[in-house]
């Protein structure tokens, strides 16, 4: 196992000329050990110019592995010279009572927010993704240019990508999502998570709801890309992309919402359209 300061490489595999590498480190933000993946594309030009980074945020029950194993994103990432960064979806190993009682809350379900309730005080995935992980990458991987970053994700991770982008337009060049939880204050997944992580004050919830945030951040210039399967069983009660679409129209925020007939919520859907998303971000990162 290779190691740099505070970061240990635990696996490596060549793919499309580049390398999938998995690392672990101790997170001060989350107070536990965390894993993440990086896909380093091949350096085709041999000029050793650092790669722009594209963060992927996964959905409920996932870890840092699902996207790397299932999406096939590495092919397009290698062609466009973009590094993929895939963090985990929550803290792990803290042994908080009830953390694994349900699949849609706790372990594997961090919702990319900073919890304010004492019991869940370590669930600070927002700060981990926005602050700690980029600093870790900057300090340990000179082959990455973390000043050129974009973000995307799936389901809960689509929610995370949209909200993080809208709150940090200075940090990310572009955003996209697959079947995002686009209006979590109005769906069962979001209401359960927000009540437990943030408390009962619903005005606090709006700070992590893309449909509310897009009205506050109307100075978005790069088109937001969303793909949504029309046969997704979660479409009408959990995801609510049309609420986000309406908010974008009201705020004159550029949105390309593509409804894909016959597709569900799975990685079959993601892998079908992943190349479009990589291209979307590569254009923004290299503009």
Short mmCIF file of the C-alpha atoms (twelve columns), coordinates in Angstrom:
data_MODEL
# 
_entry.id   MODEL 
# 
loop_
_atom_site.group_PDB 
_atom_site.id 
_atom_site.type_symbol 
_atom_site.label_atom_id 
_atom_site.label_alt_id 
_atom_site.label_comp_id 
_atom_site.label_asym_id 
_atom_site.label_seq_id 
_atom_site.Cartn_x 
_atom_site.Cartn_y 
_atom_site.Cartn_z 
_atom_site.pdbx_PDB_model_num 
ATOM 1   C CA . UNK A 1   0.000   0.000  0.000   1 
ATOM 2   C CA . UNK A 2   1.297   3.409  -0.991  1 
ATOM 3   C CA . UNK A 3   0.965   6.326  1.427   1 
ATOM 4   C CA . UNK A 4   1.236   10.098 1.371   1 
ATOM 5   C CA . UNK A 5   0.765   12.437 4.329   1 
ATOM 6   C CA . UNK A 6   -2.397  11.289 6.074   1 
ATOM 7   C CA . UNK A 7   -3.646  9.370  3.028   1 
ATOM 8   C CA . UNK A 8   -3.160  5.650  2.352   1 
ATOM 9   C CA . UNK A 9   -3.726  3.997  -1.028  1 
ATOM 10  C CA . UNK A 10  -5.594  0.720  -0.513  1 
ATOM 11  C CA . UNK A 11  -6.212  -0.426 -4.101  1 
ATOM 12  C CA . UNK A 12  -5.314  0.392  -7.694  1 
ATOM 13  C CA . UNK A 13  -6.539  -0.865 -11.062 1 
ATOM 14  C CA . UNK A 14  -5.799  0.250  -14.610 1 
ATOM 15  C CA . UNK A 15  -8.769  1.221  -16.783 1 
ATOM 16  C CA . UNK A 16  -8.910  2.980  -20.173 1 
ATOM 17  C CA . UNK A 17  -5.230  3.899  -19.838 1 
ATOM 18  C CA . UNK A 18  -5.699  5.544  -16.445 1 
ATOM 19  C CA . UNK A 19  -6.066  4.230  -12.919 1 
ATOM 20  C CA . UNK A 20  -8.856  3.734  -10.404 1 
ATOM 21  C CA . UNK A 21  -7.278  4.254  -6.994  1 
ATOM 22  C CA . UNK A 22  -8.948  3.891  -3.614  1 
ATOM 23  C CA . UNK A 23  -7.671  5.774  -0.574  1 
ATOM 24  C CA . UNK A 24  -8.437  6.027  3.111   1 
ATOM 25  C CA . UNK A 25  -7.761  8.815  5.579   1 
ATOM 26  C CA . UNK A 26  -8.924  10.067 8.941   1 
ATOM 27  C CA . UNK A 27  -11.507 12.819 8.597   1 
ATOM 28  C CA . UNK A 28  -11.344 15.524 11.243  1 
ATOM 29  C CA . UNK A 29  -14.695 16.832 10.012  1 
ATOM 30  C CA . UNK A 30  -16.481 13.510 10.558  1 
ATOM 31  C CA . UNK A 31  -14.260 12.081 13.322  1 
ATOM 32  C CA . UNK A 32  -13.832 8.741  11.583  1 
ATOM 33  C CA . UNK A 33  -11.837 6.959  8.891   1 
ATOM 34  C CA . UNK A 34  -13.167 7.572  5.378   1 
ATOM 35  C CA . UNK A 35  -12.564 6.008  1.963   1 
ATOM 36  C CA . UNK A 36  -12.686 7.713  -1.418  1 
ATOM 37  C CA . UNK A 37  -11.876 6.826  -5.018  1 
ATOM 38  C CA . UNK A 38  -10.010 8.787  -7.647  1 
ATOM 39  C CA . UNK A 39  -9.917  7.921  -11.318 1 
ATOM 40  C CA . UNK A 40  -6.761  9.411  -12.792 1 
ATOM 41  C CA . UNK A 41  -7.042  9.631  -16.601 1 
ATOM 42  C CA . UNK A 42  -3.986  8.945  -18.767 1 
ATOM 43  C CA . UNK A 43  -1.754  11.926 -19.455 1 
ATOM 44  C CA . UNK A 44  -2.062  11.814 -23.232 1 
ATOM 45  C CA . UNK A 45  -0.259  15.082 -23.950 1 
ATOM 46  C CA . UNK A 46  2.765   14.250 -21.747 1 
ATOM 47  C CA . UNK A 47  2.908   17.849 -20.533 1 
ATOM 48  C CA . UNK A 48  2.158   16.863 -16.920 1 
ATOM 49  C CA . UNK A 49  -0.559  19.498 -16.735 1 
ATOM 50  C CA . UNK A 50  -2.758  18.708 -13.707 1 
ATOM 51  C CA . UNK A 51  -6.249  17.365 -14.366 1 
ATOM 52  C CA . UNK A 52  -9.442  19.251 -13.518 1 
ATOM 53  C CA . UNK A 53  -11.616 17.360 -11.038 1 
ATOM 54  C CA . UNK A 54  -15.203 16.162 -11.230 1 
ATOM 55  C CA . UNK A 55  -16.816 15.133 -7.943  1 
ATOM 56  C CA . UNK A 56  -19.459 12.403 -7.965  1 
ATOM 57  C CA . UNK A 57  -21.910 12.149 -5.055  1 
ATOM 58  C CA . UNK A 58  -23.665 8.789  -4.732  1 
ATOM 59  C CA . UNK A 59  -27.161 7.968  -3.518  1 
ATOM 60  C CA . UNK A 60  -28.766 6.198  -0.586  1 
ATOM 61  C CA . UNK A 61  -27.089 2.964  0.611   1 
ATOM 62  C CA . UNK A 62  -24.053 3.554  -1.637  1 
ATOM 63  C CA . UNK A 63  -20.388 3.860  -0.744  1 
ATOM 64  C CA . UNK A 64  -17.427 5.284  -2.662  1 
ATOM 65  C CA . UNK A 65  -17.381 2.096  -4.765  1 
ATOM 66  C CA . UNK A 66  -20.737 1.948  -6.600  1 
ATOM 67  C CA . UNK A 67  -20.055 4.655  -9.162  1 
ATOM 68  C CA . UNK A 68  -16.524 3.474  -9.853  1 
ATOM 69  C CA . UNK A 69  -17.651 -0.129 -10.380 1 
ATOM 70  C CA . UNK A 70  -20.915 0.422  -12.272 1 
ATOM 71  C CA . UNK A 71  -21.081 3.711  -14.190 1 
ATOM 72  C CA . UNK A 72  -18.466 3.225  -16.907 1 
ATOM 73  C CA . UNK A 73  -17.631 6.919  -16.546 1 
ATOM 74  C CA . UNK A 74  -13.905 6.245  -16.824 1 
ATOM 75  C CA . UNK A 75  -14.054 5.833  -20.624 1 
ATOM 76  C CA . UNK A 76  -15.283 9.382  -21.216 1 
ATOM 77  C CA . UNK A 77  -13.179 10.771 -18.368 1 
ATOM 78  C CA . UNK A 78  -10.048 9.331  -19.984 1 
ATOM 79  C CA . UNK A 79  -10.988 10.845 -23.349 1 
ATOM 80  C CA . UNK A 80  -11.653 14.292 -21.890 1 
ATOM 81  C CA . UNK A 81  -8.764  14.323 -19.422 1 
ATOM 82  C CA . UNK A 82  -10.921 14.776 -16.321 1 
ATOM 83  C CA . UNK A 83  -10.212 13.165 -12.939 1 
ATOM 84  C CA . UNK A 84  -13.190 11.608 -11.133 1 
ATOM 85  C CA . UNK A 85  -13.489 11.919 -7.350  1 
ATOM 86  C CA . UNK A 86  -15.973 9.635  -5.566  1 
ATOM 87  C CA . UNK A 87  -16.338 10.080 -1.784  1 
ATOM 88  C CA . UNK A 88  -18.462 7.976  0.546   1 
ATOM 89  C CA . UNK A 89  -22.048 8.943  1.437   1 
ATOM 90  C CA . UNK A 90  -21.796 9.247  5.242   1 
ATOM 91  C CA . UNK A 91  -19.535 8.752  8.230   1 
ATOM 92  C CA . UNK A 92  -18.994 5.104  9.181   1 
ATOM 93  C CA . UNK A 93  -17.977 3.215  12.293  1 
ATOM 94  C CA . UNK A 94  -19.161 5.783  14.833  1 
ATOM 95  C CA . UNK A 95  -21.679 3.366  16.367  1 
ATOM 96  C CA . UNK A 96  -24.354 5.973  16.981  1 
ATOM 97  C CA . UNK A 97  -27.534 4.341  18.250  1 
ATOM 98  C CA . UNK A 98  -29.923 3.778  15.328  1 
ATOM 99  C CA . UNK A 99  -27.390 4.687  12.625  1 
ATOM 100 C CA . UNK A 100 -28.079 1.474  10.666  1 
ATOM 101 C CA . UNK A 101 -31.721 0.897  11.547  1 
ATOM 102 C CA . UNK A 102 -33.033 2.017  8.153   1 
ATOM 103 C CA . UNK A 103 -31.600 2.208  4.650   1 
ATOM 104 C CA . UNK A 104 -32.680 5.805  4.035   1 
ATOM 105 C CA . UNK A 105 -31.162 7.438  7.126   1 
ATOM 106 C CA . UNK A 106 -27.864 7.310  9.021   1 
ATOM 107 C CA . UNK A 107 -25.071 5.176  7.567   1 
ATOM 108 C CA . UNK A 108 -25.059 5.475  3.770   1 
ATOM 109 C CA . UNK A 109 -27.514 8.368  3.947   1 
ATOM 110 C CA . UNK A 110 -25.665 11.525 4.920   1 
ATOM 111 C CA . UNK A 111 -27.692 13.806 2.591   1 
ATOM 112 C CA . UNK A 112 -24.649 16.077 2.108   1 
ATOM 113 C CA . UNK A 113 -25.642 18.465 4.885   1 
ATOM 114 C CA . UNK A 114 -24.207 19.570 8.231   1 
ATOM 115 C CA . UNK A 115 -26.389 18.084 10.955  1 
ATOM 116 C CA . UNK A 116 -27.322 20.419 13.810  1 
ATOM 117 C CA . UNK A 117 -28.908 17.864 16.146  1 
ATOM 118 C CA . UNK A 118 -26.511 16.679 18.865  1 
ATOM 119 C CA . UNK A 119 -26.999 12.954 18.277  1 
ATOM 120 C CA . UNK A 120 -25.964 13.270 14.630  1 
ATOM 121 C CA . UNK A 121 -23.310 15.970 15.102  1 
ATOM 122 C CA . UNK A 122 -20.717 13.978 13.116  1 
ATOM 123 C CA . UNK A 123 -22.921 13.870 10.017  1 
ATOM 124 C CA . UNK A 124 -21.230 16.828 8.326   1 
ATOM 125 C CA . UNK A 125 -20.936 15.601 4.758   1 
ATOM 126 C CA . UNK A 126 -21.440 19.119 3.394   1 
ATOM 127 C CA . UNK A 127 -18.239 20.375 5.034   1 
ATOM 128 C CA . UNK A 128 -16.447 17.146 4.138   1 
ATOM 129 C CA . UNK A 129 -17.254 17.449 0.425   1 
ATOM 130 C CA . UNK A 130 -16.929 21.229 0.101   1 
ATOM 131 C CA . UNK A 131 -13.972 21.882 2.415   1 
ATOM 132 C CA . UNK A 132 -12.012 18.938 3.799   1 
ATOM 133 C CA . UNK A 133 -11.806 16.661 0.759   1 
ATOM 134 C CA . UNK A 134 -10.756 19.389 -1.726  1 
ATOM 135 C CA . UNK A 135 -8.053  20.548 0.717   1 
ATOM 136 C CA . UNK A 136 -6.857  16.962 1.121   1 
ATOM 137 C CA . UNK A 137 -6.665  16.528 -2.654  1 
ATOM 138 C CA . UNK A 138 -4.884  19.851 -3.134  1 
ATOM 139 C CA . UNK A 139 -2.275  19.077 -0.502  1 
ATOM 140 C CA . UNK A 140 -1.585  15.451 -1.509  1 
ATOM 141 C CA . UNK A 141 -2.134  15.087 -5.248  1 
ATOM 142 C CA . UNK A 142 -0.167  17.553 -7.415  1 
ATOM 143 C CA . UNK A 143 -1.547  15.841 -10.537 1 
ATOM 144 C CA . UNK A 144 -4.982  17.337 -9.709  1 
ATOM 145 C CA . UNK A 145 -6.017  20.948 -10.279 1 
ATOM 146 C CA . UNK A 146 -8.650  21.387 -7.566  1 
ATOM 147 C CA . UNK A 147 -9.196  25.022 -8.579  1 
ATOM 148 C CA . UNK A 148 -11.005 23.657 -11.642 1 
ATOM 149 C CA . UNK A 149 -13.853 21.586 -10.241 1 
ATOM 150 C CA . UNK A 150 -17.359 20.501 -11.168 1 
ATOM 151 C CA . UNK A 151 -19.871 18.294 -9.375  1 
ATOM 152 C CA . UNK A 152 -22.613 15.775 -10.187 1 
ATOM 153 C CA . UNK A 153 -24.488 12.930 -8.553  1 
ATOM 154 C CA . UNK A 154 -27.406 10.521 -8.406  1 
ATOM 155 C CA . UNK A 155 -30.599 10.605 -6.326  1 
ATOM 156 C CA . UNK A 156 -29.544 11.747 -2.822  1 
ATOM 157 C CA . UNK A 157 -26.209 12.594 -4.450  1 
ATOM 158 C CA . UNK A 158 -27.988 14.587 -7.149  1 
ATOM 159 C CA . UNK A 159 -29.578 16.586 -4.346  1 
ATOM 160 C CA . UNK A 160 -26.129 17.046 -2.832  1 
ATOM 161 C CA . UNK A 161 -24.579 18.141 -6.116  1 
ATOM 162 C CA . UNK A 162 -27.309 20.686 -6.873  1 
ATOM 163 C CA . UNK A 163 -27.346 22.238 -3.405  1 
ATOM 164 C CA . UNK A 164 -23.563 22.346 -3.048  1 
ATOM 165 C CA . UNK A 165 -23.204 23.930 -6.490  1 
ATOM 166 C CA . UNK A 166 -25.881 26.557 -5.888  1 
ATOM 167 C CA . UNK A 167 -24.328 27.558 -2.557  1 
ATOM 168 C CA . UNK A 168 -20.768 27.633 -3.948  1 
ATOM 169 C CA . UNK A 169 -20.906 29.057 -7.462  1 
ATOM 170 C CA . UNK A 170 -17.367 30.351 -6.981  1 
ATOM 171 C CA . UNK A 171 -16.014 26.835 -6.379  1 
ATOM 172 C CA . UNK A 172 -17.630 24.778 -9.181  1 
ATOM 173 C CA . UNK A 173 -17.728 25.356 -12.922 1 
ATOM 174 C CA . UNK A 174 -20.836 23.220 -13.605 1 
ATOM 175 C CA . UNK A 175 -23.357 20.787 -12.149 1 
ATOM 176 C CA . UNK A 176 -25.474 17.891 -13.375 1 
ATOM 177 C CA . UNK A 177 -27.594 15.163 -11.824 1 
ATOM 178 C CA . UNK A 178 -29.269 11.852 -12.463 1 
ATOM 179 C CA . UNK A 179 -32.724 11.538 -10.895 1 
ATOM 180 C CA . UNK A 180 -31.978 13.986 -8.066  1 
ATOM 181 C CA . UNK A 181 -34.052 14.407 -4.919  1 
ATOM 182 C CA . UNK A 182 -34.865 17.867 -6.194  1 
ATOM 183 C CA . UNK A 183 -37.286 19.133 -3.530  1 
ATOM 184 C CA . UNK A 184 -36.466 17.185 -0.337  1 
ATOM 185 C CA . UNK A 185 -38.555 19.340 2.007   1 
ATOM 186 C CA . UNK A 186 -41.613 17.964 0.212   1 
ATOM 187 C CA . UNK A 187 -40.743 14.246 -0.027  1 
ATOM 188 C CA . UNK A 188 -40.608 11.429 2.561   1 
ATOM 189 C CA . UNK A 189 -36.853 10.797 2.213   1 
ATOM 190 C CA . UNK A 190 -36.024 14.439 2.754   1 
ATOM 191 C CA . UNK A 191 -38.527 14.997 5.554   1 
ATOM 192 C CA . UNK A 192 -37.192 12.023 7.511   1 
ATOM 193 C CA . UNK A 193 -33.565 13.056 7.057   1 
ATOM 194 C CA . UNK A 194 -34.089 16.760 7.694   1 
ATOM 195 C CA . UNK A 195 -36.208 16.213 10.813  1 
ATOM 196 C CA . UNK A 196 -33.540 14.011 12.379  1 
ATOM 197 C CA . UNK A 197 -30.444 15.876 11.171  1 
ATOM 198 C CA . UNK A 198 -31.697 19.477 11.279  1 
ATOM 199 C CA . UNK A 199 -34.657 19.534 13.669  1 
ATOM 200 C CA . UNK A 200 -38.254 20.609 13.190  1 
ATOM 201 C CA . UNK A 201 -37.678 24.168 11.956  1 
ATOM 202 C CA . UNK A 202 -38.524 23.853 8.278   1 
ATOM 203 C CA . UNK A 203 -36.880 27.151 7.401   1 
ATOM 204 C CA . UNK A 204 -33.576 25.417 8.207   1 
ATOM 205 C CA . UNK A 205 -34.437 22.693 5.712   1 
ATOM 206 C CA . UNK A 206 -34.651 25.160 2.839   1 
ATOM 207 C CA . UNK A 207 -30.894 25.756 3.041   1 
ATOM 208 C CA . UNK A 208 -30.454 22.205 1.721   1 
ATOM 209 C CA . UNK A 209 -33.261 22.156 -0.849  1 
ATOM 210 C CA . UNK A 210 -32.287 22.895 -4.456  1 
ATOM 211 C CA . UNK A 211 -35.795 24.059 -5.363  1 
ATOM 212 C CA . UNK A 212 -35.590 26.805 -2.737  1 
ATOM 213 C CA . UNK A 213 -31.922 27.602 -3.282  1 
ATOM 214 C CA . UNK A 214 -32.231 28.139 -7.026  1 
ATOM 215 C CA . UNK A 215 -34.500 31.100 -6.329  1 
ATOM 216 C CA . UNK A 216 -31.796 32.684 -4.184  1 
ATOM 217 C CA . UNK A 217 -28.961 32.087 -6.633  1 
ATOM 218 C CA . UNK A 218 -30.340 33.252 -9.948  1 
ATOM 219 C CA . UNK A 219 -26.889 34.280 -11.236 1 
ATOM 220 C CA . UNK A 220 -26.249 30.784 -12.589 1 
ATOM 221 C CA . UNK A 221 -24.800 31.096 -16.091 1 
ATOM 222 C CA . UNK A 222 -23.869 27.491 -16.938 1 
ATOM 223 C CA . UNK A 223 -26.762 25.235 -17.901 1 
ATOM 224 C CA . UNK A 224 -27.772 22.708 -15.237 1 
ATOM 225 C CA . UNK A 225 -28.155 19.246 -16.808 1 
ATOM 226 C CA . UNK A 226 -30.574 16.707 -15.291 1 
ATOM 227 C CA . UNK A 227 -31.481 13.291 -16.675 1 
ATOM 228 C CA . UNK A 228 -34.564 11.579 -15.252 1 
ATOM 229 C CA . UNK A 229 -35.949 8.167  -16.168 1 
ATOM 230 C CA . UNK A 230 -39.668 8.223  -16.848 1 
ATOM 231 C CA . UNK A 231 -40.080 4.694  -15.419 1 
ATOM 232 C CA . UNK A 232 -38.324 5.612  -12.173 1 
ATOM 233 C CA . UNK A 233 -40.577 4.359  -9.365  1 
ATOM 234 C CA . UNK A 234 -39.458 7.240  -7.155  1 
ATOM 235 C CA . UNK A 235 -40.203 9.980  -9.695  1 
ATOM 236 C CA . UNK A 236 -43.537 11.297 -8.452  1 
ATOM 237 C CA . UNK A 237 -43.268 10.916 -4.675  1 
ATOM 238 C CA . UNK A 238 -39.549 11.348 -3.893  1 
ATOM 239 C CA . UNK A 239 -37.693 13.117 -6.708  1 
ATOM 240 C CA . UNK A 240 -40.034 15.913 -7.870  1 
ATOM 241 C CA . UNK A 241 -37.875 17.324 -10.697 1 
ATOM 242 C CA . UNK A 242 -40.753 19.375 -12.052 1 
ATOM 243 C CA . UNK A 243 -40.763 21.444 -8.844  1 
ATOM 244 C CA . UNK A 244 -37.119 22.285 -9.516  1 
ATOM 245 C CA . UNK A 245 -37.875 22.956 -13.178 1 
ATOM 246 C CA . UNK A 246 -40.575 25.427 -12.201 1 
ATOM 247 C CA . UNK A 247 -38.221 27.210 -9.787  1 
ATOM 248 C CA . UNK A 248 -35.556 27.461 -12.502 1 
ATOM 249 C CA . UNK A 249 -38.064 29.005 -14.905 1 
ATOM 250 C CA . UNK A 250 -39.142 31.531 -12.292 1 
ATOM 251 C CA . UNK A 251 -35.517 32.475 -11.620 1 
ATOM 252 C CA . UNK A 252 -34.401 32.426 -15.268 1 
ATOM 253 C CA . UNK A 253 -31.843 29.754 -14.397 1 
ATOM 254 C CA . UNK A 254 -30.757 27.701 -17.437 1 
ATOM 255 C CA . UNK A 255 -31.867 24.063 -17.037 1 
ATOM 256 C CA . UNK A 256 -31.856 21.129 -19.430 1 
ATOM 257 C CA . UNK A 257 -34.188 18.511 -17.920 1 
ATOM 258 C CA . UNK A 258 -34.255 15.407 -20.096 1 
ATOM 259 C CA . UNK A 259 -36.992 12.871 -19.383 1 
ATOM 260 C CA . UNK A 260 -35.788 9.504  -20.653 1 
ATOM 261 C CA . UNK A 261 -38.594 7.068  -21.636 1 
ATOM 262 C CA . UNK A 262 -38.353 3.557  -20.217 1 
ATOM 263 C CA . UNK A 263 -35.439 4.180  -17.855 1 
ATOM 264 C CA . UNK A 264 -35.550 3.500  -14.113 1 
ATOM 265 C CA . UNK A 265 -33.480 4.650  -11.108 1 
ATOM 266 C CA . UNK A 266 -30.583 2.220  -11.575 1 
ATOM 267 C CA . UNK A 267 -27.008 2.307  -12.829 1 
ATOM 268 C CA . UNK A 268 -28.293 0.909  -16.151 1 
ATOM 269 C CA . UNK A 269 -29.839 4.361  -16.571 1 
ATOM 270 C CA . UNK A 270 -26.758 6.209  -15.326 1 
ATOM 271 C CA . UNK A 271 -24.316 4.311  -17.537 1 
ATOM 272 C CA . UNK A 272 -26.485 4.986  -20.608 1 
ATOM 273 C CA . UNK A 273 -26.164 8.767  -20.313 1 
ATOM 274 C CA . UNK A 274 -22.939 9.194  -18.338 1 
ATOM 275 C CA . UNK A 275 -20.887 10.212 -21.377 1 
ATOM 276 C CA . UNK A 276 -23.164 13.222 -21.965 1 
ATOM 277 C CA . UNK A 277 -22.566 14.357 -18.400 1 
ATOM 278 C CA . UNK A 278 -18.790 13.967 -18.581 1 
ATOM 279 C CA . UNK A 279 -18.784 15.998 -21.800 1 
ATOM 280 C CA . UNK A 280 -21.016 18.654 -20.202 1 
ATOM 281 C CA . UNK A 281 -18.521 19.104 -17.372 1 
ATOM 282 C CA . UNK A 282 -15.378 18.814 -19.501 1 
ATOM 283 C CA . UNK A 283 -16.568 21.727 -21.635 1 
ATOM 284 C CA . UNK A 284 -17.141 23.888 -18.552 1 
ATOM 285 C CA . UNK A 285 -13.865 22.852 -16.913 1 
ATOM 286 C CA . UNK A 286 -11.810 23.633 -19.986 1 
ATOM 287 C CA . UNK A 287 -13.615 26.823 -20.995 1 
# 
